[in-house]
Short mmCIF file of C-alpha atoms in Angstrom, two decimals:
data_model
loop_
_atom_site.label_atom_id
_atom_site.label_comp_id
_atom_site.label_asym_id
_atom_site.label_seq_id
_atom_site.Cartn_x
_atom_site.Cartn_y
_atom_site.Cartn_z
CA UNK V 1 0.00 0.00 0.00
CA UNK V 2 2.77 2.39 0.96
CA UNK V 3 4.78 1.41 -2.14
CA UNK V 4 1.78 2.08 -4.38
CA UNK V 5 1.18 5.49 -2.80
CA UNK V 6 4.84 6.35 -3.14
CA UNK V 7 4.96 5.39 -6.82
CA UNK V 8 1.75 7.34 -7.45
CA UNK V 9 3.27 10.39 -5.77
CA UNK V 10 6.42 10.08 -7.86
CA UNK V 11 4.39 9.91 -11.09
CA UNK V 12 2.33 12.89 -9.98
CA UNK V 13 5.49 14.85 -9.18
CA UNK V 14 6.93 14.02 -12.60
CA UNK V 15 3.73 15.11 -14.34
CA UNK V 16 3.71 18.40 -12.41
CA UNK V 17 7.31 19.04 -13.40
CA UNK V 18 6.44 18.31 -17.02
CA UNK V 19 3.60 20.83 -16.86
CA UNK V 20 5.94 23.63 -15.81
CA UNK V 21 6.17 26.17 -18.64
CA UNK V 22 9.44 26.27 -20.53
CA UNK V 23 11.73 29.28 -20.62
CA UNK V 24 10.63 29.81 -24.23
CA UNK V 25 6.93 29.83 -23.26
CA UNK V 26 7.59 32.15 -20.33
CA UNK V 27 9.63 34.35 -22.67
CA UNK V 28 6.65 34.70 -24.99
CA UNK V 29 4.43 35.70 -22.05
CA UNK V 30 7.09 38.13 -20.83
CA UNK V 31 7.37 39.58 -24.33
CA UNK V 32 3.60 40.12 -24.50
CA UNK V 33 3.76 41.83 -21.10
CA UNK V 34 6.66 44.04 -22.24
CA UNK V 35 4.74 45.08 -25.36
CA UNK V 36 1.59 45.91 -23.39
CA UNK V 37 3.59 48.03 -20.96
CA UNK V 38 5.40 49.75 -23.82
CA UNK V 39 2.26 50.69 -25.76
CA UNK V 40 0.50 51.92 -22.61
CA UNK V 41 3.13 54.68 -22.25
CA UNK V 42 1.99 56.95 -25.06
CA UNK V 43 4.79 59.48 -24.63
CA UNK V 44 7.40 56.71 -24.90
CA UNK V 45 5.71 55.25 -27.99
CA UNK V 46 5.53 58.63 -29.73
CA UNK V 47 9.15 59.49 -28.90
CA UNK V 48 10.49 56.06 -29.95
CA UNK V 49 8.78 56.02 -33.33
CA UNK V 50 8.61 59.74 -34.10
CA UNK V 51 12.24 60.66 -33.34
CA UNK V 52 13.87 58.89 -36.33
CA UNK V 53 10.98 59.85 -38.62
CA UNK V 54 11.20 63.53 -37.70
CA UNK V 55 14.97 63.57 -38.21
CA UNK V 56 14.60 61.74 -41.51
CA UNK V 57 12.03 64.26 -42.70
CA UNK V 58 14.18 67.23 -41.63
CA UNK V 59 17.49 66.06 -43.13
CA UNK V 60 15.98 64.53 -46.27
CA UNK V 61 13.90 67.64 -46.90
CA UNK V 62 16.80 70.07 -46.40
CA UNK V 63 19.36 68.09 -48.41
CA UNK V 64 17.55 67.04 -51.59
CA UNK V 65 20.23 67.65 -54.25
CA UNK V 66 21.56 64.93 -56.53
CA UNK V 67 24.72 63.21 -55.32
CA UNK V 68 27.32 63.64 -58.06
CA UNK V 69 28.36 60.41 -59.74
CA UNK V 70 26.09 58.21 -57.60
CA UNK V 71 22.79 58.40 -59.49
CA UNK V 72 20.81 59.15 -56.32
CA UNK V 73 19.60 62.07 -54.25
CA UNK V 74 20.85 62.95 -50.79
CA UNK V 75 17.35 62.21 -49.48
CA UNK V 76 17.65 58.57 -50.51
CA UNK V 77 20.94 58.29 -48.63
CA UNK V 78 19.26 59.49 -45.45
CA UNK V 79 16.39 57.00 -45.72
CA UNK V 80 18.72 53.97 -45.81
CA UNK V 81 20.86 55.29 -42.96
CA UNK V 82 17.93 56.28 -40.75
CA UNK V 83 16.50 52.76 -40.99
CA UNK V 84 19.72 51.52 -39.36
CA UNK V 85 19.58 54.28 -36.75
CA UNK V 86 15.94 53.46 -36.02
CA UNK V 87 16.80 49.81 -35.41
CA UNK V 88 19.62 50.76 -33.05
CA UNK V 89 17.31 53.21 -31.28
CA UNK V 90 14.67 50.55 -30.58
CA UNK V 91 17.28 48.03 -29.41
CA UNK V 92 20.51 49.50 -28.01
CA UNK V 93 19.09 52.78 -26.70
CA UNK V 94 15.76 51.38 -25.52
CA UNK V 95 17.22 48.41 -23.62
CA UNK V 96 20.21 50.31 -22.26
CA UNK V 97 17.93 52.85 -20.59
CA UNK V 98 14.95 50.70 -19.60
CA UNK V 99 16.97 47.89 -17.99
CA UNK V 100 19.07 50.38 -16.01
CA UNK V 101 15.86 51.96 -14.69
CA UNK V 102 14.36 48.56 -13.84
CA UNK V 103 17.54 47.65 -11.96
CA UNK V 104 17.49 50.93 -10.02
CA UNK V 105 13.82 50.45 -9.11
CA UNK V 106 14.62 46.89 -7.89
CA UNK V 107 12.37 45.30 -10.54
CA UNK V 108 15.22 43.01 -11.61
CA UNK V 109 15.95 42.05 -8.03
CA UNK V 110 12.33 40.99 -7.49
CA UNK V 111 12.25 39.06 -10.77
CA UNK V 112 15.46 37.26 -9.80
CA UNK V 113 13.72 36.06 -6.64
CA UNK V 114 10.89 34.41 -8.60
CA UNK V 115 10.95 30.92 -10.18
CA UNK V 116 11.03 32.50 -13.66
CA UNK V 117 14.24 31.49 -15.50
CA UNK V 118 16.53 34.45 -16.27
CA UNK V 119 16.41 33.49 -19.96
CA UNK V 120 12.66 34.26 -20.02
CA UNK V 121 13.30 37.87 -18.99
CA UNK V 122 15.80 38.39 -21.80
CA UNK V 123 13.58 36.62 -24.32
CA UNK V 124 10.83 39.05 -23.39
CA UNK V 125 13.15 41.97 -24.11
CA UNK V 126 14.15 40.44 -27.46
CA UNK V 127 10.49 40.11 -28.46
CA UNK V 128 9.98 43.75 -27.51
CA UNK V 129 12.85 45.06 -29.64
CA UNK V 130 11.93 42.73 -32.53
CA UNK V 131 8.36 44.01 -32.76
CA UNK V 132 9.26 47.67 -32.24
CA UNK V 133 12.19 47.36 -34.66
CA UNK V 134 9.94 45.96 -37.39
CA UNK V 135 7.32 48.67 -36.83
CA UNK V 136 9.99 51.41 -36.88
CA UNK V 137 11.47 50.05 -40.11
CA UNK V 138 8.08 49.83 -41.82
CA UNK V 139 7.26 53.42 -40.80
CA UNK V 140 10.58 54.75 -42.12
CA UNK V 141 10.21 52.84 -45.38
CA UNK V 142 6.70 54.25 -45.85
CA UNK V 143 8.07 57.77 -45.40
CA UNK V 144 10.99 57.08 -47.74
CA UNK V 145 8.86 55.55 -50.51
CA UNK V 146 6.08 58.13 -50.22
CA UNK V 147 8.09 61.34 -49.86
CA UNK V 148 11.65 60.71 -51.08
CA UNK V 149 11.36 58.35 -54.08
CA UNK V 150 13.05 55.38 -52.48
CA UNK V 151 12.41 52.24 -54.53
CA UNK V 152 11.79 48.97 -52.72
CA UNK V 153 13.88 46.00 -53.89
CA UNK V 154 12.25 43.80 -56.53
CA UNK V 155 14.52 40.76 -56.18
CA UNK V 156 14.36 38.06 -53.52
CA UNK V 157 18.13 38.25 -52.99
CA UNK V 158 17.89 41.91 -51.98
CA UNK V 159 15.16 41.14 -49.45
CA UNK V 160 17.19 38.20 -48.14
CA UNK V 161 20.14 40.56 -47.68
CA UNK V 162 17.86 43.01 -45.89
CA UNK V 163 16.61 40.20 -43.63
CA UNK V 164 19.98 38.97 -42.40
CA UNK V 165 21.31 42.51 -41.89
CA UNK V 166 18.16 43.35 -39.91
CA UNK V 167 18.38 40.22 -37.72
CA UNK V 168 22.13 40.40 -37.06
CA UNK V 169 22.07 44.17 -36.53
CA UNK V 170 19.08 44.06 -34.19
CA UNK V 171 20.55 41.17 -32.19
CA UNK V 172 23.99 42.75 -31.86
CA UNK V 173 22.57 46.14 -30.87
CA UNK V 174 20.15 44.56 -28.37
CA UNK V 175 22.95 42.61 -26.69
CA UNK V 176 25.10 45.75 -26.61
CA UNK V 177 22.18 47.62 -25.02
CA UNK V 178 21.83 44.95 -22.33
CA UNK V 179 25.56 45.14 -21.65
CA UNK V 180 25.71 48.95 -21.42
CA UNK V 181 22.76 48.96 -19.01
CA UNK V 182 25.22 47.93 -16.28
CA UNK V 183 27.34 51.07 -16.79
CA UNK V 184 25.03 53.79 -15.32
CA UNK V 185 25.26 54.12 -11.55
CA UNK V 186 21.54 54.89 -11.35
CA UNK V 187 18.44 54.93 -13.51
CA UNK V 188 18.52 58.72 -13.61
CA UNK V 189 21.91 58.78 -15.31
CA UNK V 190 21.06 56.04 -17.81
CA UNK V 191 19.79 58.37 -20.52
CA UNK V 192 23.00 60.42 -20.56
CA UNK V 193 25.26 57.36 -20.49
CA UNK V 194 23.43 55.60 -23.35
CA UNK V 195 22.34 58.47 -25.62
CA UNK V 196 25.73 60.21 -25.85
CA UNK V 197 27.66 57.32 -27.49
CA UNK V 198 24.66 56.57 -29.72
CA UNK V 199 24.53 60.18 -30.89
CA UNK V 200 28.28 60.23 -31.61
CA UNK V 201 28.02 56.99 -33.56
CA UNK V 202 25.23 58.42 -35.70
CA UNK V 203 27.44 61.32 -36.78
CA UNK V 204 30.54 59.24 -37.58
CA UNK V 205 28.71 56.26 -39.11
CA UNK V 206 27.07 58.06 -42.02
CA UNK V 207 23.59 58.65 -40.59
CA UNK V 208 23.53 62.45 -40.58
CA UNK V 209 26.65 63.16 -42.65
CA UNK V 210 27.43 61.62 -46.04
CA UNK V 211 29.98 58.83 -45.70
CA UNK V 212 32.32 60.33 -48.31
CA UNK V 213 32.72 63.56 -46.30
CA UNK V 214 33.65 61.92 -42.98
CA UNK V 215 37.41 61.78 -42.18
CA UNK V 216 38.94 58.33 -42.57
CA UNK V 217 40.01 58.12 -38.93
CA UNK V 218 36.41 58.67 -37.81
CA UNK V 219 35.20 56.01 -40.21
CA UNK V 220 37.80 53.63 -38.83
CA UNK V 221 36.47 54.26 -35.31
CA UNK V 222 32.86 53.79 -36.43
CA UNK V 223 33.85 50.55 -38.21
CA UNK V 224 34.39 49.00 -34.77
CA UNK V 225 30.64 49.23 -34.06
CA UNK V 226 27.56 47.76 -35.77
CA UNK V 227 25.80 51.00 -36.83
CA UNK V 228 28.23 51.87 -39.63
CA UNK V 229 27.86 48.42 -41.19
CA UNK V 230 24.08 48.43 -40.86
CA UNK V 231 23.94 51.78 -42.66
CA UNK V 232 26.23 50.48 -45.40
CA UNK V 233 24.23 47.27 -45.81
CA UNK V 234 20.90 49.05 -46.08
CA UNK V 235 22.34 51.47 -48.62
CA UNK V 236 23.29 48.41 -50.66
CA UNK V 237 19.73 47.09 -50.40
CA UNK V 238 17.78 50.26 -51.20
CA UNK V 239 20.15 52.21 -53.46
CA UNK V 240 21.36 51.39 -57.00
CA UNK V 241 24.76 49.83 -57.60
CA UNK V 242 26.07 53.18 -58.86
CA UNK V 243 25.87 54.53 -55.28
CA UNK V 244 28.58 52.20 -53.96
CA UNK V 245 31.24 54.66 -55.19
CA UNK V 246 30.44 56.71 -52.08
CA UNK V 247 31.56 53.95 -49.72
CA UNK V 248 35.03 54.00 -48.17
CA UNK V 249 35.97 50.75 -49.96
CA UNK V 250 34.00 51.53 -53.13
CA UNK V 251 31.73 48.49 -52.63
CA UNK V 252 28.97 47.28 -50.30
CA UNK V 253 31.24 44.66 -48.64
CA UNK V 254 28.43 42.30 -47.64
CA UNK V 255 30.91 39.69 -46.44
CA UNK V 256 32.56 42.13 -44.05
CA UNK V 257 29.15 43.38 -42.90
CA UNK V 258 28.13 39.82 -42.00
CA UNK V 259 31.45 39.22 -40.24
CA UNK V 260 31.30 42.38 -38.10
CA UNK V 261 27.62 42.07 -37.19
CA UNK V 262 28.05 38.37 -36.40
CA UNK V 263 31.07 39.18 -34.24
CA UNK V 264 28.99 41.73 -32.34
CA UNK V 265 26.32 39.11 -31.69
CA UNK V 266 28.92 36.79 -30.16
CA UNK V 267 30.86 39.58 -28.44
CA UNK V 268 27.69 41.21 -27.15
CA UNK V 269 26.55 37.93 -25.61
CA UNK V 270 29.90 37.53 -23.87
CA UNK V 271 29.72 41.12 -22.58
CA UNK V 272 26.25 40.45 -21.18
CA UNK V 273 27.39 37.28 -19.42
CA UNK V 274 30.40 39.07 -17.91
CA UNK V 275 28.82 42.39 -16.91
CA UNK V 276 25.09 41.96 -16.32
CA UNK V 277 23.92 42.56 -12.75
CA UNK V 278 20.48 42.00 -11.21
CA UNK V 279 21.17 44.58 -8.47
CA UNK V 280 22.60 48.07 -8.69
CA UNK V 281 25.96 48.95 -7.19
CA UNK V 282 24.47 50.42 -4.01
CA UNK V 283 22.91 47.06 -3.17
CA UNK V 284 25.99 45.00 -3.94
#
């Protein structure tokens, strides 16, 4: 009798363990929660999506002249580059600031004390940046096609190129955002710590200034980070082949783009594993 009860209890325990949701399932729920919280904050939604669009409209409207020898207008250059900046804004900047604030407000500390696997929290953040990154890209493309004569690719290979640049760039920037979230000493200083390097990178990576007018030493510095390569890759997708004369190497360099963005995915993951903290420095 006792043996039967024991075996029944063991089977029941095994079934209960099997019913526990996986980290992937919890990550989906966490992602849905992150998205609901994001879209409830109207000011945050407007700022996140409107900022790149407003800057695209301003720069592309002011600088509309033809680019000599490239067969394009300056406006078209800005559209491709701002798509890359928009992706980095919704991943690197968004995560770098929001996670630092959550750490300062002890949200991470409370989550760490729950049975939820740590992977589920990060999966939720990845779902957030994936959805917002796609929406930001679609909005910028609509503006570019409608107002600035950007032509969407007609070949499957171009869209495939766009897809892997988008995925690698978003992943690398998201991991870099998670890593830099450990740098600010408090949530209040997170915006300054994260926005400043992002703003500098935009100027030296060809977002606001044409790539052929940036000094070589600045381009060499920007080449260490993903934004420059994302801009270059998207120019290759949305601009004609004649425009590659503007690049530092005179070509789109898709192989190097894949190598650098892939390296940032691996390096960003290592940085996260080495630097991420669930508690701020005041709490140890």
